[in-house]
Coordinates of C-alpha atoms in Angstrom, one line a residue:
M1 CA 62.2 -132.5 -205.8
E2 CA 65.1 -131.1 -204.6
N3 CA 66.0 -132.3 -201.1
E4 CA 67.5 -128.9 -199.7
E5 CA 66.8 -126.1 -197.2
Q6 CA 64.8 -123.1 -198.2
P7 CA 66.2 -119.8 -198.2
E8 CA 65.3 -118.4 -194.7
D9 CA 66.4 -116.5 -191.9
H10 CA 69.2 -114.2 -193.0
Q11 CA 69.2 -111.5 -190.4
P12 CA 71.2 -108.2 -191.3
L13 CA 71.3 -106.8 -187.8
Q14 CA 73.0 -109.7 -186.6
K15 CA 76.3 -110.1 -188.0
E16 CA 79.1 -110.7 -185.5
S17 CA 81.3 -113.6 -186.2
E18 CA 81.7 -116.6 -184.2
R19 CA 84.4 -119.3 -183.9
F20 CA 83.9 -122.9 -184.0
R21 CA 86.6 -125.7 -183.3
L22 CA 86.8 -128.8 -185.6
H23 CA 88.9 -131.6 -185.0
M24 CA 90.0 -134.0 -187.8
V25 CA 91.6 -137.3 -187.6
T26 CA 93.2 -139.5 -190.6
W27 CA 94.5 -142.9 -189.9
N28 CA 95.2 -146.1 -192.0
V29 CA 94.5 -148.6 -189.6
A30 CA 95.9 -151.6 -191.5
T31 CA 93.0 -153.9 -190.7
A32 CA 93.7 -153.7 -186.9
D33 CA 91.1 -154.0 -184.4
P34 CA 90.5 -150.6 -182.5
P35 CA 92.8 -149.8 -179.6
D36 CA 91.2 -149.6 -176.1
D37 CA 91.4 -145.9 -175.6
V38 CA 91.2 -142.8 -177.9
A39 CA 91.2 -140.2 -175.5
S40 CA 94.5 -138.5 -176.7
L41 CA 93.6 -139.1 -180.3
L42 CA 90.4 -137.1 -179.9
H43 CA 91.8 -134.6 -177.2
L44 CA 89.1 -135.5 -174.8
N45 CA 90.9 -134.1 -171.9
S46 CA 91.7 -130.5 -173.5
P47 CA 90.2 -127.7 -171.5
K48 CA 89.1 -126.1 -175.0
T49 CA 85.7 -127.4 -176.0
L50 CA 85.5 -128.8 -179.7
D51 CA 82.2 -128.3 -181.6
L52 CA 82.9 -130.9 -184.7
Y53 CA 85.0 -134.0 -185.0
V54 CA 85.6 -135.4 -188.5
I55 CA 87.2 -139.0 -188.4
G56 CA 88.6 -140.6 -191.8
L57 CA 90.0 -144.0 -191.6
Q58 CA 91.5 -146.4 -194.3
E59 CA 91.8 -149.9 -194.4
V60 CA 89.5 -150.9 -192.1
Y61 CA 89.1 -154.5 -191.9
S62 CA 86.6 -155.6 -194.4
G63 CA 86.6 -159.5 -194.7
P64 CA 83.5 -160.9 -196.0
V65 CA 81.9 -161.9 -192.8
R66 CA 82.8 -158.8 -191.1
F67 CA 81.8 -156.3 -193.8
V68 CA 78.4 -157.9 -194.0
S69 CA 78.2 -157.5 -190.2
D70 CA 79.2 -154.0 -190.3
M71 CA 76.8 -153.2 -192.9
I72 CA 73.9 -154.2 -190.4
F73 CA 75.7 -153.0 -187.2
D74 CA 78.0 -150.3 -186.5
D75 CA 81.6 -151.4 -187.2
P76 CA 83.9 -151.8 -184.0
W77 CA 85.6 -148.5 -185.1
S78 CA 82.6 -146.5 -185.5
Q79 CA 81.4 -148.2 -182.0
L80 CA 84.5 -147.3 -180.4
F81 CA 84.4 -143.5 -181.5
I82 CA 80.7 -143.3 -180.7
S83 CA 81.3 -144.7 -177.2
A84 CA 83.9 -142.2 -176.5
L85 CA 82.0 -139.0 -177.7
A86 CA 78.3 -139.9 -177.0
P87 CA 78.8 -139.4 -173.3
L88 CA 80.1 -136.1 -174.0
N89 CA 77.2 -134.9 -175.9
Y90 CA 78.3 -135.3 -179.3
V91 CA 76.0 -136.9 -181.9
K92 CA 77.2 -138.9 -184.9
L93 CA 75.2 -137.2 -187.8
S94 CA 76.6 -139.2 -190.7
S95 CA 79.0 -142.0 -191.6
I96 CA 79.8 -143.7 -195.0
R97 CA 81.7 -146.7 -195.5
M98 CA 83.2 -148.0 -199.0
Q99 CA 85.2 -151.2 -198.1
G100 CA 88.2 -150.2 -196.1
L101 CA 87.2 -146.5 -196.3
L102 CA 85.3 -145.0 -193.5
L103 CA 84.2 -141.5 -192.6
L104 CA 82.2 -140.2 -189.3
F105 CA 80.9 -136.9 -188.7
F106 CA 80.1 -135.8 -185.2
S107 CA 78.6 -132.6 -183.9
K108 CA 78.3 -131.1 -180.6
L109 CA 74.2 -131.2 -179.6
E110 CA 73.8 -127.7 -179.7
H111 CA 74.6 -127.1 -183.3
V112 CA 72.7 -130.4 -184.6
P113 CA 69.5 -128.4 -185.7
F114 CA 71.8 -125.9 -187.8
I115 CA 73.4 -128.8 -189.6
R116 CA 71.4 -129.5 -192.5
D117 CA 71.1 -131.2 -196.0
I118 CA 73.6 -133.8 -195.1
Q119 CA 74.3 -135.9 -197.8
A120 CA 77.1 -138.7 -198.4
T121 CA 78.8 -140.4 -201.6
Y122 CA 81.8 -142.5 -202.6
T123 CA 83.9 -143.1 -205.7
R124 CA 85.8 -146.3 -206.2
T125 CA 89.2 -145.9 -208.2
G126 CA 91.1 -149.2 -207.4
I127 CA 91.2 -152.4 -209.2
F128 CA 89.4 -150.7 -212.3
G129 CA 86.8 -149.2 -209.9
Y130 CA 85.0 -152.4 -209.0
W131 CA 86.2 -153.3 -205.6
G132 CA 86.7 -150.2 -203.6
N133 CA 90.0 -150.8 -202.2
K134 CA 91.0 -147.1 -203.2
G135 CA 88.8 -144.1 -203.9
G136 CA 87.3 -141.4 -201.8
V137 CA 84.1 -141.2 -199.4
S138 CA 82.7 -137.6 -198.6
V139 CA 80.2 -136.1 -196.5
R140 CA 78.6 -132.6 -197.4
L141 CA 76.5 -130.4 -195.2
S142 CA 75.2 -127.0 -194.4
F143 CA 76.7 -125.6 -191.2
Y144 CA 74.9 -122.7 -190.1
G145 CA 74.2 -121.9 -193.9
H146 CA 77.8 -122.5 -194.9
M147 CA 78.5 -125.4 -197.5
L148 CA 81.0 -127.7 -196.3
C149 CA 82.2 -130.9 -197.6
F150 CA 85.0 -133.5 -196.1
L151 CA 86.7 -135.8 -198.8
N152 CA 88.4 -138.8 -197.2
C153 CA 90.6 -140.5 -199.8
H154 CA 93.1 -143.6 -200.2
L155 CA 95.0 -143.2 -203.2
A156 CA 97.2 -145.3 -205.3
A157 CA 100.2 -146.7 -203.5
H158 CA 104.2 -146.8 -204.4
M159 CA 106.8 -144.1 -205.2
K160 CA 106.3 -144.2 -209.0
Y161 CA 102.6 -143.6 -209.0
A162 CA 102.5 -140.0 -208.1
N163 CA 100.7 -138.5 -211.2
E164 CA 98.3 -141.5 -210.7
R165 CA 97.4 -140.1 -207.5
V166 CA 96.6 -136.7 -208.9
D167 CA 94.6 -138.3 -211.8
E168 CA 92.7 -140.3 -209.1
F169 CA 92.0 -137.3 -207.0
E170 CA 90.8 -135.3 -209.9
H171 CA 88.6 -138.2 -211.1
I172 CA 86.9 -138.1 -207.6
M173 CA 86.5 -134.3 -207.7
D174 CA 85.0 -134.4 -211.1
T175 CA 82.6 -137.1 -210.7
Q176 CA 81.2 -136.7 -207.1
T177 CA 77.9 -134.9 -207.3
F178 CA 75.2 -133.9 -204.8
D179 CA 71.6 -133.2 -204.9
C180 CA 72.1 -129.8 -204.0
K181 CA 71.4 -126.6 -206.1
K182 CA 74.0 -124.3 -204.4
A183 CA 76.7 -126.9 -204.2
P184 CA 76.3 -129.8 -206.8
R185 CA 79.9 -130.6 -206.8
I186 CA 82.6 -130.8 -204.5
F187 CA 84.6 -127.5 -205.7
D188 CA 81.0 -125.7 -205.3
H189 CA 81.2 -125.8 -201.5
R190 CA 82.3 -122.8 -199.4
L191 CA 85.0 -124.9 -197.6
V192 CA 86.4 -128.4 -198.6
F193 CA 88.5 -130.6 -196.5
W194 CA 90.7 -133.2 -198.5
F195 CA 92.6 -135.8 -196.1
G196 CA 93.3 -139.3 -195.7
D197 CA 96.3 -141.7 -196.8
L198 CA 97.2 -139.7 -200.0
N199 CA 100.3 -142.0 -200.3
F200 CA 102.6 -139.2 -201.6
R201 CA 106.2 -140.2 -201.0
I202 CA 109.7 -138.5 -200.4
Q203 CA 111.6 -139.0 -203.7
D204 CA 115.2 -138.5 -204.6
H205 CA 116.8 -138.3 -201.2
G206 CA 118.4 -141.7 -200.0
M207 CA 117.3 -143.7 -196.8
H208 CA 120.4 -142.4 -194.8
F209 CA 119.6 -138.8 -195.4
V210 CA 115.7 -138.9 -194.8
R211 CA 116.5 -140.8 -191.5
S212 CA 119.1 -138.4 -190.6
C213 CA 116.5 -135.6 -191.0
I214 CA 114.2 -137.5 -188.8
N215 CA 116.5 -138.1 -186.1
N216 CA 117.6 -134.3 -186.1
Q217 CA 114.1 -133.4 -186.4
T218 CA 115.2 -130.9 -189.4
Y219 CA 112.0 -132.3 -191.4
N220 CA 112.1 -128.9 -193.5
L221 CA 115.0 -130.5 -195.5
L222 CA 112.6 -132.9 -196.8
W223 CA 109.9 -130.6 -197.8
S224 CA 111.2 -129.9 -201.2
H225 CA 111.0 -133.5 -202.3
D226 CA 107.8 -134.3 -200.8
Q227 CA 105.7 -135.6 -204.0
L228 CA 102.6 -133.6 -202.9
I229 CA 104.3 -130.3 -202.3
M230 CA 106.4 -130.8 -205.6
L231 CA 103.2 -131.5 -207.5
K232 CA 101.4 -128.3 -206.0
K233 CA 103.8 -126.4 -208.0
K234 CA 102.6 -127.3 -211.4
E235 CA 99.0 -128.5 -210.8
Q236 CA 96.5 -125.9 -210.6
L237 CA 94.0 -128.3 -208.8
L238 CA 96.3 -128.9 -206.1
Q239 CA 97.3 -125.1 -205.6
E240 CA 93.9 -124.0 -204.6
F241 CA 94.5 -126.4 -201.4
E242 CA 96.4 -125.3 -198.4
E243 CA 98.2 -127.3 -195.9
G244 CA 100.0 -126.6 -192.8
P245 CA 103.9 -127.2 -192.1
L246 CA 104.9 -131.0 -191.8
D247 CA 106.7 -130.4 -188.6
F248 CA 106.1 -133.8 -187.2
Q249 CA 108.0 -137.0 -188.2
P250 CA 106.9 -139.0 -191.4
T251 CA 103.9 -141.2 -190.3
Y252 CA 104.6 -144.1 -192.5
K253 CA 106.0 -146.9 -192.6
F254 CA 106.5 -148.4 -188.9
D255 CA 107.0 -151.8 -187.6
L256 CA 103.7 -153.0 -185.8
N257 CA 103.7 -152.1 -182.1
S258 CA 106.6 -149.8 -182.2
D259 CA 108.1 -146.3 -183.1
T260 CA 110.7 -148.2 -185.3
Y261 CA 110.5 -147.3 -189.1
D262 CA 110.2 -150.5 -191.5
S263 CA 112.9 -152.8 -190.4
S264 CA 111.7 -155.8 -192.8
G265 CA 113.7 -156.6 -195.8
K266 CA 111.9 -154.1 -197.9
K267 CA 112.9 -151.1 -195.8
R268 CA 110.4 -148.6 -197.2
K269 CA 111.7 -145.1 -197.0
P270 CA 109.5 -143.1 -194.3
A271 CA 106.8 -140.7 -195.9
W272 CA 104.0 -138.2 -195.0
T273 CA 101.6 -140.2 -196.8
D274 CA 98.8 -139.1 -194.3
R275 CA 97.6 -135.6 -194.9
I276 CA 95.1 -132.9 -194.4
L277 CA 94.5 -130.1 -196.7
W278 CA 91.7 -127.5 -197.0
R279 CA 90.4 -125.3 -199.6
V280 CA 88.3 -122.1 -199.3
R281 CA 86.3 -121.3 -202.3
P282 CA 88.1 -118.5 -204.3
K283 CA 86.2 -115.4 -204.4
S284 CA 83.8 -114.9 -207.2
Q285 CA 84.6 -112.2 -209.7
S286 CA 81.6 -109.8 -210.3
S287 CA 80.5 -109.4 -213.9
D288 CA 78.0 -107.4 -215.8
E289 CA 76.5 -110.5 -218.0
Q290 CA 73.2 -112.0 -217.2
D291 CA 73.8 -115.7 -217.8
E292 CA 73.0 -118.2 -215.3
N293 CA 76.5 -118.9 -214.3
D294 CA 77.0 -114.9 -213.6
V295 CA 74.1 -114.7 -211.6
K296 CA 75.3 -117.7 -209.6
E297 CA 78.6 -116.0 -209.2
R298 CA 77.1 -112.7 -208.1
N299 CA 75.0 -114.3 -205.5
Q300 CA 78.1 -116.1 -204.2
L301 CA 80.1 -112.8 -204.0
K302 CA 77.1 -111.3 -202.2
E303 CA 77.1 -114.1 -199.7
E304 CA 81.1 -114.0 -199.0
E305 CA 80.6 -110.5 -198.3
E306 CA 77.8 -110.6 -196.0
Y307 CA 78.6 -113.8 -194.3
P308 CA 82.5 -114.1 -194.5
L309 CA 84.3 -117.5 -193.3
K310 CA 87.9 -117.9 -192.3
V311 CA 89.9 -120.9 -191.5
R312 CA 92.9 -120.9 -189.4
Q313 CA 94.9 -124.2 -188.4
D314 CA 95.8 -124.3 -184.9
L315 CA 97.5 -127.8 -184.8
Y316 CA 98.7 -130.2 -187.3
T317 CA 100.7 -133.3 -186.0
S318 CA 100.8 -137.0 -185.6
K319 CA 99.9 -139.1 -182.8
M320 CA 103.2 -141.5 -182.1
E321 CA 101.6 -143.2 -179.3
Y322 CA 99.1 -145.3 -181.3
S323 CA 101.0 -148.5 -182.8
I324 CA 98.8 -150.9 -183.9
S325 CA 99.1 -150.0 -187.4
D326 CA 102.2 -149.3 -189.8
H327 CA 100.6 -145.8 -190.0
K328 CA 100.6 -143.2 -187.4
P329 CA 97.4 -141.3 -187.1
V330 CA 97.3 -137.5 -187.9
I331 CA 95.3 -134.9 -186.2
G332 CA 94.2 -131.5 -187.5
I333 CA 92.7 -129.0 -185.3
F334 CA 91.0 -125.6 -187.0
T335 CA 89.0 -122.7 -186.0
L336 CA 86.4 -121.8 -188.3
E337 CA 85.4 -118.2 -187.9
L338 CA 81.9 -117.4 -189.7
T339 CA 78.9 -115.2 -189.7
K340 CA 75.9 -117.3 -188.9
M341 CA 73.2 -117.2 -191.8
H342 CA 70.7 -119.0 -189.5
Q343 CA 70.0 -118.1 -186.1
T344 CA 66.9 -119.9 -185.1
P345 CA 66.1 -123.7 -185.5
L346 CA 63.6 -124.7 -188.1
V347 CA 61.2 -126.1 -185.4
S348 CA 60.8 -125.6 -181.8
L349 CA 59.2 -128.4 -179.9
H350 CA 58.6 -129.4 -176.3
A351 CA 57.0 -132.3 -173.9
E352 CA 53.6 -131.1 -173.0
G353 CA 52.5 -132.1 -169.1
D354 CA 53.8 -135.4 -167.3
W355 CA 55.5 -138.0 -169.1
S356 CA 55.4 -141.7 -168.3
A357 CA 54.6 -145.2 -169.7
D358 CA 51.3 -145.0 -167.8
I359 CA 49.7 -142.6 -170.5
D360 CA 49.9 -141.7 -174.0
S361 CA 52.0 -138.4 -174.3
I362 CA 51.6 -135.1 -176.1
V363 CA 54.4 -133.3 -178.1
L364 CA 53.7 -129.7 -178.9
Y365 CA 56.0 -128.4 -181.9
N366 CA 55.9 -124.9 -183.9
P367 CA 57.5 -124.4 -187.4
L368 CA 59.7 -121.2 -186.9
Q369 CA 60.8 -121.0 -190.4
P370 CA 59.4 -122.1 -193.8
F371 CA 60.7 -125.5 -194.9
Q372 CA 59.5 -128.2 -197.0
S373 CA 57.7 -130.7 -194.6
S374 CA 57.0 -134.4 -195.5
T375 CA 54.6 -137.2 -194.8
W376 CA 57.9 -139.1 -193.8
D377 CA 58.8 -136.5 -191.1
W378 CA 59.1 -137.9 -187.6
I379 CA 59.5 -136.8 -183.9
G380 CA 61.9 -139.1 -182.1
L381 CA 62.1 -139.6 -178.1
Y382 CA 65.7 -139.9 -177.2
K383 CA 67.7 -140.5 -173.9
V384 CA 70.1 -137.4 -173.1
G385 CA 73.4 -138.3 -174.3
F386 CA 72.1 -140.2 -177.4
S387 CA 74.8 -141.2 -180.1
S388 CA 73.0 -140.7 -183.4
V389 CA 69.9 -139.9 -185.3
S390 CA 68.8 -143.7 -185.2
D391 CA 69.5 -144.0 -181.5
Y392 CA 65.9 -143.1 -180.6
I393 CA 63.9 -144.7 -177.9
T394 CA 60.6 -144.4 -179.9
Y395 CA 59.1 -142.1 -182.7
T396 CA 55.9 -140.9 -184.0
W397 CA 55.2 -139.9 -187.6
V398 CA 54.3 -136.0 -187.6
K399 CA 51.4 -136.3 -190.2
D400 CA 49.9 -139.4 -189.1
D401 CA 49.1 -138.3 -185.5
E402 CA 49.0 -134.5 -186.1
V403 CA 46.1 -132.7 -184.4
A404 CA 45.7 -128.7 -184.9
F405 CA 46.5 -126.9 -181.4
N406 CA 46.3 -123.4 -182.6
D407 CA 47.3 -121.4 -185.6
K408 CA 50.9 -122.0 -184.9
V409 CA 51.4 -124.7 -182.6
M410 CA 50.8 -128.4 -183.5
Q411 CA 50.5 -131.5 -181.3
V412 CA 51.2 -135.1 -181.8
F413 CA 50.8 -137.9 -179.5
M414 CA 53.3 -140.3 -178.6
S415 CA 52.1 -144.0 -177.6
K416 CA 52.6 -144.8 -173.8
E417 CA 53.5 -148.3 -175.1
E418 CA 57.2 -147.2 -176.2
I419 CA 58.0 -145.0 -173.3
P420 CA 60.4 -146.2 -170.9
V421 CA 59.0 -147.5 -167.8
R422 CA 62.0 -146.8 -165.9
G423 CA 61.9 -142.8 -167.1
G424 CA 64.7 -140.9 -167.2
E425 CA 66.2 -137.5 -169.0
C426 CA 65.0 -137.4 -172.4
V427 CA 64.9 -134.8 -175.4
L428 CA 62.7 -134.6 -178.6
C429 CA 64.0 -134.2 -182.0
Y430 CA 62.0 -133.2 -185.1
Y431 CA 63.8 -135.0 -188.0
S432 CA 63.1 -133.8 -191.6
S433 CA 63.1 -136.3 -194.4
N434 CA 63.7 -133.7 -197.3
L435 CA 66.7 -132.3 -195.3
Q436 CA 68.0 -135.7 -193.9
C437 CA 68.7 -134.0 -190.8
I438 CA 67.2 -133.1 -187.2
V439 CA 66.1 -129.5 -187.6
G440 CA 64.4 -129.0 -183.9
I441 CA 65.4 -130.2 -180.4
S442 CA 63.7 -129.8 -177.1
E443 CA 65.0 -128.7 -174.0
P444 CA 65.9 -132.0 -171.8
F445 CA 62.7 -133.1 -169.6
K446 CA 62.2 -135.8 -167.4
V447 CA 60.0 -139.0 -168.0
Q448 CA 58.5 -140.2 -164.7
E449 CA 58.7 -143.7 -163.5
S450 CA 56.0 -145.8 -164.2
K451 CA 53.6 -146.0 -161.2
V452 CA 52.0 -149.0 -162.7
A453 CA 55.1 -150.7 -163.0
V454 CA 56.1 -150.0 -159.6
A455 CA 52.9 -151.5 -158.4
E456 CA 52.9 -154.4 -160.1
G457 CA 56.6 -155.4 -159.8
L458 CA 57.1 -155.1 -163.6
F459 CA 60.6 -153.9 -163.6
P460 CA 63.2 -156.1 -165.4
E461 CA 65.2 -157.0 -162.5
R462 CA 62.2 -157.5 -160.5
I463 CA 60.8 -160.1 -163.2
N464 CA 64.2 -161.6 -163.3
E465 CA 64.4 -162.1 -159.6
L466 CA 60.9 -163.7 -159.8
D467 CA 62.0 -166.4 -162.4
R468 CA 65.0 -167.1 -160.5
I469 CA 62.9 -167.8 -157.3
A470 CA 60.5 -169.8 -159.5
R471 CA 63.3 -172.0 -161.2
S472 CA 64.7 -172.5 -157.6
E473 CA 61.4 -173.8 -156.3
E474 CA 61.1 -176.4 -159.1
F475 CA 64.1 -178.3 -157.9

């Protein structure tokens, strides 16, 4: 059965649009280890709150030993971004890795129950499609009912392969599909972001002229010979994508640990290889025909009129202070103005009574909207500030331990064996297996310190101290 959210709480009386801020990063990291600090890259000290982070990397190191390790544990780059964002209440909701390509999606905690039907996929294009050194990885989702897709690409290199880059992009767009009736292909999504190391170069102009324009910051003199801008004039596919002005110096190719363009014997010409573009789905045309496609288009038109979505780019620039790669990272900050299709989460839940590791605890939950539950649904206990869906302390299967509480509210038990003896601030999350996401989050609550552990001296540091004393007495 199709795993997607059911039609639900469209509320015609609440049509005010709201604004959400999206921070995007693209960076070809050239197999380098992560830097010590990414606060500037992520604008962590900005007074304006960001709602979503989407981070696309290319050429993440994928040697055999490291790659196998990264398949089991988060890779060092993912760990870096998680450690920077989790303490600020951002949760990693999705990630996908294809060799050197990595895509991460983070959301502010308050939006998590409204980000549904998350799916990720990839397409290989490099070395005859076998070894994933080029291609695209994508994450698609429903954000307050609006279908969004993020596509991180690394396309063919070198000046002469501009048309091949377009062919690769078209191949990715044509072949990537999702298990979602409303948006089975990338182009079906209401909003698509296309970004990455797209590898388009500045052609015709000589090195001296290009460097002169960069030194004088007259970047506009180079735009007409940027391959992507040139190809947009004749490729229908590209014309549907928008991009902000390239008012920053080309981001490739630099000597490592410097702001100096390539000084090697090859002396590659600088280029804007690293880009962020977006596409709002063109408005559907109304029709009197009754075939399936026309019904879909009429539904889309009604949705667009009832729940509008607008995109504004607030910033598009490079971050020159990062020099571990021969590429500079590029960031784009966007404001998404939209009318929410969903105002309430699918499930409400809360912790009943006192919680501690001394007794089994009770979770009460209440479905607020109709959705297809599953025997694989579960409720997780998380520390406040948890980093991802898998970062739970413990969990319980909803169907296994469910007991009827009344007509609407259900209760499940959580075993005391897995509740932390130290206690702490926690939340409960209901995870829907069909929607592949968290659909309800409780208010934070305090798990009490275990009285039994205190009485019996069972805290880890106390046990370690006793072990140390016992060992010293042996000698």
